[in-house]
mmCIF file with all atom_site columns, C-alpha atoms in Angstrom:
data_model
loop_
_atom_site.group_PDB
_atom_site.id
_atom_site.type_symbol
_atom_site.label_atom_id
_atom_site.label_alt_id
_atom_site.label_comp_id
_atom_site.label_asym_id
_atom_site.label_entity_id
_atom_site.label_seq_id
_atom_site.pdbx_PDB_ins_code
_atom_site.Cartn_x
_atom_site.Cartn_y
_atom_site.Cartn_z
_atom_site.occupancy
_atom_site.B_iso_or_equiv
_atom_site.pdbx_formal_charge
_atom_site.auth_seq_id
_atom_site.auth_comp_id
_atom_site.auth_asym_id
_atom_site.auth_atom_id
_atom_site.pdbx_PDB_model_num
ATOM 1   C CA . GLY A 1 1   ? 81.962  81.673  97.559  1.00 73.00 ? 1   GLY A CA 1
ATOM 2   C CA . ALA A 1 2   ? 82.683  85.410  97.232  1.00 87.00 ? 2   ALA A CA 1
ATOM 3   C CA . VAL A 1 3   ? 84.915  85.373  94.185  1.00 93.00 ? 3   VAL A CA 1
ATOM 4   C CA . VAL A 1 4   ? 85.945  88.526  92.400  1.00 96.00 ? 4   VAL A CA 1
ATOM 5   C CA . SER A 1 5   ? 87.571  88.420  88.999  1.00 97.00 ? 5   SER A CA 1
ATOM 6   C CA . GLN A 1 6   ? 89.425  91.033  86.983  1.00 97.00 ? 6   GLN A CA 1
ATOM 7   C CA . HIS A 1 7   ? 90.102  91.172  83.296  1.00 97.00 ? 7   HIS A CA 1
ATOM 8   C CA . PRO A 1 8   ? 92.616  91.459  81.845  1.00 97.00 ? 8   PRO A CA 1
ATOM 9   C CA . SER A 1 9   ? 95.203  90.219  84.326  1.00 97.00 ? 9   SER A CA 1
ATOM 10  C CA . TRP A 1 10  ? 97.876  92.227  82.585  1.00 97.00 ? 10  TRP A CA 1
ATOM 11  C CA . VAL A 1 11  ? 97.975  94.696  79.727  1.00 97.00 ? 11  VAL A CA 1
ATOM 12  C CA . ILE A 1 12  ? 100.663 96.548  77.821  1.00 97.00 ? 12  ILE A CA 1
ATOM 13  C CA . CYS A 1 13  ? 99.670  99.587  75.841  1.00 96.00 ? 13  CYS A CA 1
ATOM 14  C CA . LYS A 1 14  ? 101.197 102.523 74.045  1.00 97.00 ? 14  LYS A CA 1
ATOM 15  C CA . SER A 1 15  ? 101.222 105.969 75.566  1.00 97.00 ? 15  SER A CA 1
ATOM 16  C CA . GLY A 1 16  ? 98.100  107.919 74.656  1.00 97.00 ? 16  GLY A CA 1
ATOM 17  C CA . THR A 1 17  ? 95.765  104.953 74.330  1.00 97.00 ? 17  THR A CA 1
ATOM 18  C CA . SER A 1 18  ? 92.906  104.056 76.673  1.00 97.00 ? 18  SER A CA 1
ATOM 19  C CA . VAL A 1 19  ? 92.636  100.835 78.623  1.00 97.00 ? 19  VAL A CA 1
ATOM 20  C CA . LYS A 1 20  ? 89.525  99.306  80.199  1.00 98.00 ? 20  LYS A CA 1
ATOM 21  C CA . ILE A 1 21  ? 89.719  96.994  83.194  1.00 98.00 ? 21  ILE A CA 1
ATOM 22  C CA . GLU A 1 22  ? 86.724  94.922  84.278  1.00 97.00 ? 22  GLU A CA 1
ATOM 23  C CA . CYS A 1 23  ? 85.900  93.841  87.804  1.00 97.00 ? 23  CYS A CA 1
ATOM 24  C CA . ARG A 1 24  ? 83.228  91.212  88.330  1.00 96.00 ? 24  ARG A CA 1
ATOM 25  C CA . SER A 1 25  ? 81.725  89.658  91.431  1.00 95.00 ? 25  SER A CA 1
ATOM 26  C CA . LEU A 1 26  ? 81.072  86.111  90.264  1.00 95.00 ? 26  LEU A CA 1
ATOM 27  C CA . ASP A 1 27  ? 78.804  84.675  92.920  1.00 92.00 ? 27  ASP A CA 1
ATOM 28  C CA . PHE A 1 28  ? 77.305  87.620  94.744  1.00 92.00 ? 28  PHE A CA 1
ATOM 29  C CA . GLN A 1 29  ? 75.861  91.027  94.038  1.00 92.00 ? 29  GLN A CA 1
ATOM 30  C CA . ALA A 1 30  ? 77.891  94.029  95.019  1.00 90.00 ? 30  ALA A CA 1
ATOM 31  C CA . THR A 1 31  ? 76.232  97.386  95.387  1.00 86.00 ? 31  THR A CA 1
ATOM 32  C CA . THR A 1 32  ? 79.606  98.907  96.104  1.00 92.00 ? 32  THR A CA 1
ATOM 33  C CA . MET A 1 33  ? 82.951  98.220  94.497  1.00 95.00 ? 33  MET A CA 1
ATOM 34  C CA . PHE A 1 34  ? 86.270  99.886  95.161  1.00 96.00 ? 34  PHE A CA 1
ATOM 35  C CA . TRP A 1 35  ? 89.263  100.566 92.953  1.00 97.00 ? 35  TRP A CA 1
ATOM 36  C CA . TYR A 1 36  ? 92.770  100.615 94.373  1.00 97.00 ? 36  TYR A CA 1
ATOM 37  C CA . ARG A 1 37  ? 96.166  101.310 92.938  1.00 97.00 ? 37  ARG A CA 1
ATOM 38  C CA . GLN A 1 38  ? 99.356  99.685  94.155  1.00 94.00 ? 38  GLN A CA 1
ATOM 39  C CA . PHE A 1 39  ? 102.875 100.600 93.118  1.00 91.00 ? 39  PHE A CA 1
ATOM 40  C CA . PRO A 1 40  ? 105.667 98.017  93.502  1.00 89.00 ? 40  PRO A CA 1
ATOM 41  C CA . LYS A 1 41  ? 106.419 97.208  97.130  1.00 87.00 ? 41  LYS A CA 1
ATOM 42  C CA . GLN A 1 42  ? 103.921 99.803  98.297  1.00 91.00 ? 42  GLN A CA 1
ATOM 43  C CA . SER A 1 43  ? 100.541 99.784  99.931  1.00 93.00 ? 43  SER A CA 1
ATOM 44  C CA . LEU A 1 44  ? 97.099  99.888  98.359  1.00 94.00 ? 44  LEU A CA 1
ATOM 45  C CA . MET A 1 45  ? 95.743  103.353 97.811  1.00 95.00 ? 45  MET A CA 1
ATOM 46  C CA . LEU A 1 46  ? 92.020  103.810 97.360  1.00 95.00 ? 46  LEU A CA 1
ATOM 47  C CA . MET A 1 47  ? 91.249  105.583 94.105  1.00 96.00 ? 47  MET A CA 1
ATOM 48  C CA . ALA A 1 48  ? 87.480  105.605 94.035  1.00 96.00 ? 48  ALA A CA 1
ATOM 49  C CA . THR A 1 49  ? 84.293  104.070 95.334  1.00 94.00 ? 49  THR A CA 1
ATOM 50  C CA . SER A 1 50  ? 81.891  102.774 92.730  1.00 91.00 ? 50  SER A CA 1
ATOM 51  C CA . ASN A 1 51  ? 78.195  102.452 93.442  1.00 89.00 ? 51  ASN A CA 1
ATOM 52  C CA . GLU A 1 52  ? 75.816  100.680 91.116  1.00 86.00 ? 52  GLU A CA 1
ATOM 53  C CA . GLY A 1 53  ? 73.652  103.110 89.220  1.00 84.00 ? 53  GLY A CA 1
ATOM 54  C CA . SER A 1 54  ? 75.351  106.268 90.405  1.00 86.00 ? 54  SER A CA 1
ATOM 55  C CA . LYS A 1 55  ? 78.501  108.264 89.819  1.00 90.00 ? 55  LYS A CA 1
ATOM 56  C CA . ALA A 1 56  ? 81.711  107.101 91.396  1.00 93.00 ? 56  ALA A CA 1
ATOM 57  C CA . THR A 1 57  ? 83.248  108.949 94.312  1.00 94.00 ? 57  THR A CA 1
ATOM 58  C CA . TYR A 1 58  ? 86.908  109.743 93.769  1.00 96.00 ? 58  TYR A CA 1
ATOM 59  C CA . GLU A 1 59  ? 89.556  110.197 96.430  1.00 95.00 ? 59  GLU A CA 1
ATOM 60  C CA . GLN A 1 60  ? 91.406  113.460 96.674  1.00 94.00 ? 60  GLN A CA 1
ATOM 61  C CA . GLY A 1 61  ? 94.084  113.759 94.028  1.00 93.00 ? 61  GLY A CA 1
ATOM 62  C CA . VAL A 1 62  ? 92.587  111.182 91.664  1.00 95.00 ? 62  VAL A CA 1
ATOM 63  C CA . GLU A 1 63  ? 91.626  112.678 88.298  1.00 94.00 ? 63  GLU A CA 1
ATOM 64  C CA . LYS A 1 64  ? 88.080  111.624 87.513  1.00 93.00 ? 64  LYS A CA 1
ATOM 65  C CA . ASP A 1 65  ? 88.481  112.471 83.825  1.00 95.00 ? 65  ASP A CA 1
ATOM 66  C CA . LYS A 1 66  ? 91.539  110.261 83.602  1.00 96.00 ? 66  LYS A CA 1
ATOM 67  C CA . PHE A 1 67  ? 90.158  107.291 85.510  1.00 97.00 ? 67  PHE A CA 1
ATOM 68  C CA . LEU A 1 68  ? 86.611  106.710 84.328  1.00 96.00 ? 68  LEU A CA 1
ATOM 69  C CA . ILE A 1 69  ? 84.569  104.344 86.444  1.00 95.00 ? 69  ILE A CA 1
ATOM 70  C CA . ASN A 1 70  ? 81.268  102.778 85.446  1.00 92.00 ? 70  ASN A CA 1
ATOM 71  C CA . HIS A 1 71  ? 79.285  100.466 87.711  1.00 90.00 ? 71  HIS A CA 1
ATOM 72  C CA . ALA A 1 72  ? 76.746  99.233  85.212  1.00 85.00 ? 72  ALA A CA 1
ATOM 73  C CA . SER A 1 73  ? 75.312  96.324  87.176  1.00 90.00 ? 73  SER A CA 1
ATOM 74  C CA . LEU A 1 74  ? 75.449  94.695  90.578  1.00 91.00 ? 74  LEU A CA 1
ATOM 75  C CA . THR A 1 75  ? 78.219  92.382  89.371  1.00 94.00 ? 75  THR A CA 1
ATOM 76  C CA . LEU A 1 76  ? 80.325  94.571  87.098  1.00 95.00 ? 76  LEU A CA 1
ATOM 77  C CA . SER A 1 77  ? 82.397  97.697  87.508  1.00 95.00 ? 77  SER A CA 1
ATOM 78  C CA . THR A 1 78  ? 84.859  98.987  84.934  1.00 96.00 ? 78  THR A CA 1
ATOM 79  C CA . LEU A 1 79  ? 87.843  101.301 85.213  1.00 97.00 ? 79  LEU A CA 1
ATOM 80  C CA . THR A 1 80  ? 89.030  103.021 82.056  1.00 97.00 ? 80  THR A CA 1
ATOM 81  C CA . VAL A 1 81  ? 92.418  104.665 82.099  1.00 97.00 ? 81  VAL A CA 1
ATOM 82  C CA . THR A 1 82  ? 92.149  107.336 79.423  1.00 97.00 ? 82  THR A CA 1
ATOM 83  C CA . SER A 1 83  ? 95.125  108.611 77.456  1.00 96.00 ? 83  SER A CA 1
ATOM 84  C CA . ALA A 1 84  ? 97.454  106.445 79.481  1.00 97.00 ? 84  ALA A CA 1
ATOM 85  C CA . HIS A 1 85  ? 101.015 107.590 80.153  1.00 96.00 ? 85  HIS A CA 1
ATOM 86  C CA . PRO A 1 86  ? 104.000 105.705 81.578  1.00 96.00 ? 86  PRO A CA 1
ATOM 87  C CA . GLU A 1 87  ? 103.338 107.130 85.048  1.00 95.00 ? 87  GLU A CA 1
ATOM 88  C CA . ASP A 1 88  ? 99.969  105.335 85.019  1.00 96.00 ? 88  ASP A CA 1
ATOM 89  C CA . SER A 1 89  ? 101.780 102.007 84.975  1.00 97.00 ? 89  SER A CA 1
ATOM 90  C CA . SER A 1 90  ? 100.739 100.240 88.144  1.00 96.00 ? 90  SER A CA 1
ATOM 91  C CA . PHE A 1 91  ? 98.857  97.319  89.665  1.00 96.00 ? 91  PHE A CA 1
ATOM 92  C CA . TYR A 1 92  ? 95.138  98.059  89.755  1.00 97.00 ? 92  TYR A CA 1
ATOM 93  C CA . ILE A 1 93  ? 93.026  96.065  92.178  1.00 97.00 ? 93  ILE A CA 1
ATOM 94  C CA . CYS A 1 94  ? 89.277  96.124  92.658  1.00 97.00 ? 94  CYS A CA 1
ATOM 95  C CA . SER A 1 95  ? 87.229  94.900  95.566  1.00 96.00 ? 95  SER A CA 1
ATOM 96  C CA . ALA A 1 96  ? 83.546  94.114  95.869  1.00 94.00 ? 96  ALA A CA 1
ATOM 97  C CA . GLU A 1 97  ? 81.711  94.699  99.087  1.00 91.00 ? 97  GLU A CA 1
ATOM 98  C CA . ARG A 1 98  ? 79.143  92.255  100.400 1.00 85.00 ? 98  ARG A CA 1
ATOM 99  C CA . GLY A 1 99  ? 77.194  93.045  103.492 1.00 75.00 ? 99  GLY A CA 1
ATOM 100 C CA . GLY A 1 100 ? 76.547  96.742  103.249 1.00 71.00 ? 100 GLY A CA 1
ATOM 101 C CA . ALA A 1 101 ? 78.885  98.072  105.921 1.00 73.00 ? 101 ALA A CA 1
ATOM 102 C CA . GLY A 1 102 ? 82.111  98.190  103.992 1.00 72.00 ? 102 GLY A CA 1
ATOM 103 C CA . GLU A 1 103 ? 83.679  95.529  106.177 1.00 77.00 ? 103 GLU A CA 1
ATOM 104 C CA . THR A 1 104 ? 83.491  92.515  103.938 1.00 84.00 ? 104 THR A CA 1
ATOM 105 C CA . GLN A 1 105 ? 85.469  93.443  100.863 1.00 89.00 ? 105 GLN A CA 1
ATOM 106 C CA . TYR A 1 106 ? 86.593  90.694  98.554  1.00 93.00 ? 106 TYR A CA 1
ATOM 107 C CA . PHE A 1 107 ? 89.531  91.596  96.375  1.00 95.00 ? 107 PHE A CA 1
ATOM 108 C CA . GLY A 1 108 ? 90.157  90.716  92.784  1.00 96.00 ? 108 GLY A CA 1
ATOM 109 C CA . PRO A 1 109 ? 93.490  89.298  91.597  1.00 96.00 ? 109 PRO A CA 1
ATOM 110 C CA . GLY A 1 110 ? 94.598  92.629  90.178  1.00 96.00 ? 110 GLY A CA 1
ATOM 111 C CA . THR A 1 111 ? 95.498  93.943  86.741  1.00 97.00 ? 111 THR A CA 1
ATOM 112 C CA . ARG A 1 112 ? 99.027  94.949  85.925  1.00 97.00 ? 112 ARG A CA 1
ATOM 113 C CA . LEU A 1 113 ? 99.188  97.856  83.493  1.00 97.00 ? 113 LEU A CA 1
ATOM 114 C CA . LEU A 1 114 ? 102.363 98.790  81.668  1.00 97.00 ? 114 LEU A CA 1
ATOM 115 C CA . VAL A 1 115 ? 102.281 101.877 79.504  1.00 97.00 ? 115 VAL A CA 1
ATOM 116 C CA . LEU A 1 116 ? 105.141 102.199 77.042  1.00 96.00 ? 116 LEU A CA 1
ATOM 117 C CA . GLN B 2 1   ? 99.643  110.609 104.453 1.00 67.00 ? 1   GLN B CA 1
ATOM 118 C CA . GLN B 2 2   ? 99.442  107.111 105.862 1.00 76.00 ? 2   GLN B CA 1
ATOM 119 C CA . GLN B 2 3   ? 96.607  106.978 108.381 1.00 91.00 ? 3   GLN B CA 1
ATOM 120 C CA . VAL B 2 4   ? 97.738  103.585 109.639 1.00 96.00 ? 4   VAL B CA 1
ATOM 121 C CA . LYS B 2 5   ? 101.403 103.142 110.507 1.00 96.00 ? 5   LYS B CA 1
ATOM 122 C CA . GLN B 2 6   ? 102.789 99.633  110.194 1.00 97.00 ? 6   GLN B CA 1
ATOM 123 C CA . SER B 2 7   ? 106.077 98.112  111.317 1.00 97.00 ? 7   SER B CA 1
ATOM 124 C CA . PRO B 2 8   ? 108.413 96.458  110.655 1.00 97.00 ? 8   PRO B CA 1
ATOM 125 C CA . GLN B 2 9   ? 108.822 96.869  106.918 1.00 96.00 ? 9   GLN B CA 1
ATOM 126 C CA . SER B 2 10  ? 110.135 93.326  106.681 1.00 97.00 ? 10  SER B CA 1
ATOM 127 C CA . LEU B 2 11  ? 111.015 90.440  108.926 1.00 98.00 ? 11  LEU B CA 1
ATOM 128 C CA . ILE B 2 12  ? 112.622 87.046  108.672 1.00 98.00 ? 12  ILE B CA 1
ATOM 129 C CA . VAL B 2 13  ? 111.559 84.211  110.936 1.00 98.00 ? 13  VAL B CA 1
ATOM 130 C CA . GLN B 2 14  ? 112.558 80.598  111.231 1.00 97.00 ? 14  GLN B CA 1
ATOM 131 C CA . LYS B 2 15  ? 110.028 77.885  110.538 1.00 97.00 ? 15  LYS B CA 1
ATOM 132 C CA . GLY B 2 16  ? 108.031 77.291  113.677 1.00 97.00 ? 16  GLY B CA 1
ATOM 133 C CA . GLY B 2 17  ? 108.759 80.743  115.049 1.00 98.00 ? 17  GLY B CA 1
ATOM 134 C CA . ILE B 2 18  ? 106.425 83.647  115.795 1.00 97.00 ? 18  ILE B CA 1
ATOM 135 C CA . SER B 2 19  ? 105.987 86.616  113.456 1.00 97.00 ? 19  SER B CA 1
ATOM 136 C CA . ILE B 2 20  ? 104.752 89.839  115.037 1.00 98.00 ? 20  ILE B CA 1
ATOM 137 C CA . ILE B 2 21  ? 103.567 92.846  113.052 1.00 98.00 ? 21  ILE B CA 1
ATOM 138 C CA . ASN B 2 22  ? 102.446 96.081  114.679 1.00 98.00 ? 22  ASN B CA 1
ATOM 139 C CA . CYS B 2 23  ? 100.108 98.841  113.570 1.00 98.00 ? 23  CYS B CA 1
ATOM 140 C CA . ALA B 2 24  ? 99.058  102.151 115.051 1.00 98.00 ? 24  ALA B CA 1
ATOM 141 C CA . TYR B 2 25  ? 96.392  104.668 114.143 1.00 97.00 ? 25  TYR B CA 1
ATOM 142 C CA . GLU B 2 26  ? 95.206  108.102 115.215 1.00 93.00 ? 26  GLU B CA 1
ATOM 143 C CA . ASN B 2 27  ? 91.685  108.366 113.855 1.00 94.00 ? 27  ASN B CA 1
ATOM 144 C CA . THR B 2 28  ? 89.300  107.183 116.573 1.00 93.00 ? 28  THR B CA 1
ATOM 145 C CA . ALA B 2 29  ? 86.517  106.955 113.997 1.00 94.00 ? 29  ALA B CA 1
ATOM 146 C CA . PHE B 2 30  ? 88.020  103.720 112.690 1.00 95.00 ? 30  PHE B CA 1
ATOM 147 C CA . ASP B 2 31  ? 85.704  100.905 113.765 1.00 92.00 ? 31  ASP B CA 1
ATOM 148 C CA . TYR B 2 32  ? 86.976  97.757  112.094 1.00 94.00 ? 32  TYR B CA 1
ATOM 149 C CA . PHE B 2 33  ? 90.515  96.488  111.752 1.00 96.00 ? 33  PHE B CA 1
ATOM 150 C CA . PRO B 2 34  ? 91.262  93.724  109.225 1.00 95.00 ? 34  PRO B CA 1
ATOM 151 C CA . TRP B 2 35  ? 94.535  92.102  108.273 1.00 97.00 ? 35  TRP B CA 1
ATOM 152 C CA . TYR B 2 36  ? 95.250  91.029  104.716 1.00 96.00 ? 36  TYR B CA 1
ATOM 153 C CA . GLN B 2 37  ? 97.763  88.641  103.204 1.00 97.00 ? 37  GLN B CA 1
ATOM 154 C CA . GLN B 2 38  ? 99.085  89.296  99.725  1.00 96.00 ? 38  GLN B CA 1
ATOM 155 C CA . PHE B 2 39  ? 101.268 87.095  97.550  1.00 95.00 ? 39  PHE B CA 1
ATOM 156 C CA . PRO B 2 40  ? 103.289 88.619  94.679  1.00 92.00 ? 40  PRO B CA 1
ATOM 157 C CA . GLY B 2 41  ? 101.121 89.494  91.705  1.00 90.00 ? 41  GLY B CA 1
ATOM 158 C CA . LYS B 2 42  ? 97.882  88.669  93.529  1.00 93.00 ? 42  LYS B CA 1
ATOM 159 C CA . GLY B 2 43  ? 95.167  90.639  95.231  1.00 93.00 ? 43  GLY B CA 1
ATOM 160 C CA . PRO B 2 44  ? 95.039  90.763  99.031  1.00 95.00 ? 44  PRO B CA 1
ATOM 161 C CA . ALA B 2 45  ? 93.016  88.185  100.924 1.00 94.00 ? 45  ALA B CA 1
ATOM 162 C CA . LEU B 2 46  ? 91.373  88.751  104.282 1.00 92.00 ? 46  LEU B CA 1
ATOM 163 C CA . LEU B 2 47  ? 93.098  86.859  107.079 1.00 95.00 ? 47  LEU B CA 1
ATOM 164 C CA . ILE B 2 48  ? 91.420  87.970  110.266 1.00 95.00 ? 48  ILE B CA 1
ATOM 165 C CA . ALA B 2 49  ? 89.681  91.083  111.574 1.00 94.00 ? 49  ALA B CA 1
ATOM 166 C CA . ILE B 2 50  ? 88.731  92.648  114.893 1.00 95.00 ? 50  ILE B CA 1
ATOM 167 C CA . ARG B 2 51  ? 86.439  95.327  116.239 1.00 93.00 ? 51  ARG B CA 1
ATOM 168 C CA . PRO B 2 52  ? 87.664  97.877  118.820 1.00 92.00 ? 52  PRO B CA 1
ATOM 169 C CA . ASP B 2 53  ? 85.493  96.480  121.613 1.00 93.00 ? 53  ASP B CA 1
ATOM 170 C CA . VAL B 2 54  ? 87.471  93.218  121.578 1.00 94.00 ? 54  VAL B CA 1
ATOM 171 C CA . SER B 2 55  ? 91.026  92.946  122.917 1.00 95.00 ? 55  SER B CA 1
ATOM 172 C CA . GLU B 2 56  ? 92.042  89.731  121.214 1.00 97.00 ? 56  GLU B CA 1
ATOM 173 C CA . LYS B 2 57  ? 90.866  87.452  118.461 1.00 97.00 ? 57  LYS B CA 1
ATOM 174 C CA . LYS B 2 58  ? 92.374  84.155  117.431 1.00 97.00 ? 58  LYS B CA 1
ATOM 175 C CA . GLU B 2 59  ? 91.795  82.132  114.297 1.00 95.00 ? 59  GLU B CA 1
ATOM 176 C CA . GLY B 2 60  ? 94.022  79.126  113.910 1.00 96.00 ? 60  GLY B CA 1
ATOM 177 C CA . ARG B 2 61  ? 97.652  80.272  113.973 1.00 97.00 ? 61  ARG B CA 1
ATOM 178 C CA . PHE B 2 62  ? 96.718  83.945  113.577 1.00 97.00 ? 62  PHE B CA 1
ATOM 179 C CA . THR B 2 63  ? 95.949  86.214  116.528 1.00 97.00 ? 63  THR B CA 1
ATOM 180 C CA . ILE B 2 64  ? 95.095  89.897  116.629 1.00 97.00 ? 64  ILE B CA 1
ATOM 181 C CA . SER B 2 65  ? 95.786  91.842  119.800 1.00 96.00 ? 65  SER B CA 1
ATOM 182 C CA . PHE B 2 66  ? 94.025  95.181  120.087 1.00 97.00 ? 66  PHE B CA 1
ATOM 183 C CA . ASN B 2 67  ? 94.796  98.015  122.515 1.00 96.00 ? 67  ASN B CA 1
ATOM 184 C CA . LYS B 2 68  ? 92.111  100.653 122.141 1.00 95.00 ? 68  LYS B CA 1
ATOM 185 C CA . SER B 2 69  ? 93.583  103.138 124.604 1.00 95.00 ? 69  SER B CA 1
ATOM 186 C CA . ALA B 2 70  ? 96.961  103.034 122.886 1.00 96.00 ? 70  ALA B CA 1
ATOM 187 C CA . LYS B 2 71  ? 95.367  102.951 119.421 1.00 96.00 ? 71  LYS B CA 1
ATOM 188 C CA . GLN B 2 72  ? 97.534  100.023 118.476 1.00 97.00 ? 72  GLN B CA 1
ATOM 189 C CA . PHE B 2 73  ? 96.927  96.537  117.177 1.00 97.00 ? 73  PHE B CA 1
ATOM 190 C CA . SER B 2 74  ? 99.143  93.686  116.174 1.00 98.00 ? 74  SER B CA 1
ATOM 191 C CA . LEU B 2 75  ? 99.133  90.419  114.271 1.00 98.00 ? 75  LEU B CA 1
ATOM 192 C CA . HIS B 2 76  ? 100.859 87.355  115.657 1.00 98.00 ? 76  HIS B CA 1
ATOM 193 C CA . ILE B 2 77  ? 101.546 84.415  113.371 1.00 98.00 ? 77  ILE B CA 1
ATOM 194 C CA . MET B 2 78  ? 102.303 81.372  115.462 1.00 97.00 ? 78  MET B CA 1
ATOM 195 C CA . ASP B 2 79  ? 104.249 78.352  114.241 1.00 97.00 ? 79  ASP B CA 1
ATOM 196 C CA . SER B 2 80  ? 105.230 80.223  111.070 1.00 97.00 ? 80  SER B CA 1
ATOM 197 C CA . GLN B 2 81  ? 105.455 78.094  107.934 1.00 97.00 ? 81  GLN B CA 1
ATOM 198 C CA . PRO B 2 82  ? 107.227 78.709  104.605 1.00 96.00 ? 82  PRO B CA 1
ATOM 199 C CA . GLY B 2 83  ? 103.801 79.079  102.996 1.00 97.00 ? 83  GLY B CA 1
ATOM 200 C CA . ASP B 2 84  ? 103.209 82.112  105.230 1.00 97.00 ? 84  ASP B CA 1
ATOM 201 C CA . SER B 2 85  ? 105.905 84.010  103.324 1.00 98.00 ? 85  SER B CA 1
ATOM 202 C CA . ALA B 2 86  ? 103.955 86.951  101.929 1.00 97.00 ? 86  ALA B CA 1
ATOM 203 C CA . THR B 2 87  ? 103.262 90.626  102.488 1.00 97.00 ? 87  THR B CA 1
ATOM 204 C CA . TYR B 2 88  ? 100.846 91.440  105.279 1.00 98.00 ? 88  TYR B CA 1
ATOM 205 C CA . PHE B 2 89  ? 98.818  94.616  105.465 1.00 97.00 ? 89  PHE B CA 1
ATOM 206 C CA . CYS B 2 90  ? 96.894  95.950  108.400 1.00 97.00 ? 90  CYS B CA 1
ATOM 207 C CA . ALA B 2 91  ? 93.952  98.169  107.603 1.00 96.00 ? 91  ALA B CA 1
ATOM 208 C CA . ALA B 2 92  ? 91.322  100.267 109.312 1.00 96.00 ? 92  ALA B CA 1
ATOM 209 C CA . LEU B 2 93  ? 87.789  101.040 108.189 1.00 94.00 ? 93  LEU B CA 1
ATOM 210 C CA . ASN B 2 94  ? 85.915  104.287 108.494 1.00 91.00 ? 94  ASN B CA 1
ATOM 211 C CA . ASP B 2 95  ? 82.853  105.336 106.532 1.00 87.00 ? 95  ASP B CA 1
ATOM 212 C CA . TYR B 2 96  ? 83.057  102.322 104.202 1.00 87.00 ? 96  TYR B CA 1
ATOM 213 C CA . LYS B 2 97  ? 86.667  103.092 103.277 1.00 91.00 ? 97  LYS B CA 1
ATOM 214 C CA . LEU B 2 98  ? 89.742  101.040 104.113 1.00 93.00 ? 98  LEU B CA 1
ATOM 215 C CA . SER B 2 99  ? 93.041  102.712 104.932 1.00 94.00 ? 99  SER B CA 1
ATOM 216 C CA . PHE B 2 100 ? 95.984  100.362 104.588 1.00 96.00 ? 100 PHE B CA 1
ATOM 217 C CA . GLY B 2 101 ? 99.295  100.241 106.389 1.00 96.00 ? 101 GLY B CA 1
ATOM 218 C CA . ALA B 2 102 ? 102.488 100.214 104.357 1.00 95.00 ? 102 ALA B CA 1
ATOM 219 C CA . GLY B 2 103 ? 102.852 96.442  104.522 1.00 96.00 ? 103 GLY B CA 1
ATOM 220 C CA . THR B 2 104 ? 105.275 93.968  106.071 1.00 97.00 ? 104 THR B CA 1
ATOM 221 C CA . THR B 2 105 ? 107.095 91.398  104.000 1.00 97.00 ? 105 THR B CA 1
ATOM 222 C CA . VAL B 2 106 ? 107.457 88.203  105.991 1.00 98.00 ? 106 VAL B CA 1
ATOM 223 C CA . THR B 2 107 ? 109.989 85.578  104.990 1.00 98.00 ? 107 THR B CA 1
ATOM 224 C CA . VAL B 2 108 ? 109.849 82.236  106.726 1.00 98.00 ? 108 VAL B CA 1
ATOM 225 C CA . ARG B 2 109 ? 113.097 80.266  106.482 1.00 96.00 ? 109 ARG B CA 1
ATOM 226 C CA . ALA B 2 110 ? 112.812 76.494  106.474 1.00 91.00 ? 110 ALA B CA 1
#
């Protein structure tokens, strides 16, 4: 159990377009989901915390108008990269938390975004 | 700024050998320390985790050693296998948020 999926697994888009990435917890409900960003051969950096039914909490330095997060249900959170630019190209990974204390985070397989 | 410092950046070990990865932290508010394994192009998967009131935890070939006074913890992979070749991240949890180390790429030579 505890499977998290992401869609799409990879996406290529033109500069200036918007891209939506979905994160789903398939077999459990997740009140809290997290979005991370990972550049090649680097660590995961937390972008934002997404809580069902409320506004996301963004980490310092992350533009909330650029990275729109919606946690519409207990099994779905979406990240929309608006007006994407080449520097937004990265590996985006979500995690869904089960348990309520932040400890048990199950990670999705990631979405690779390439902006041309 | 990296709140959790991880070393080495990479290591090569022979099959059957022991891989050791070290992490250190400063924030004493961290209260949970997981280790993740990540294969290229995949999301990280939880390997093993420890709380600061425990000095050692073992699960199969993976062992965490934790030194609270030194604010250091380490992962030992015993009897390393080629399938263990991956990037390993230590992490620390505070207030629902995980802070990750920089990662260690482990290569196990057959």
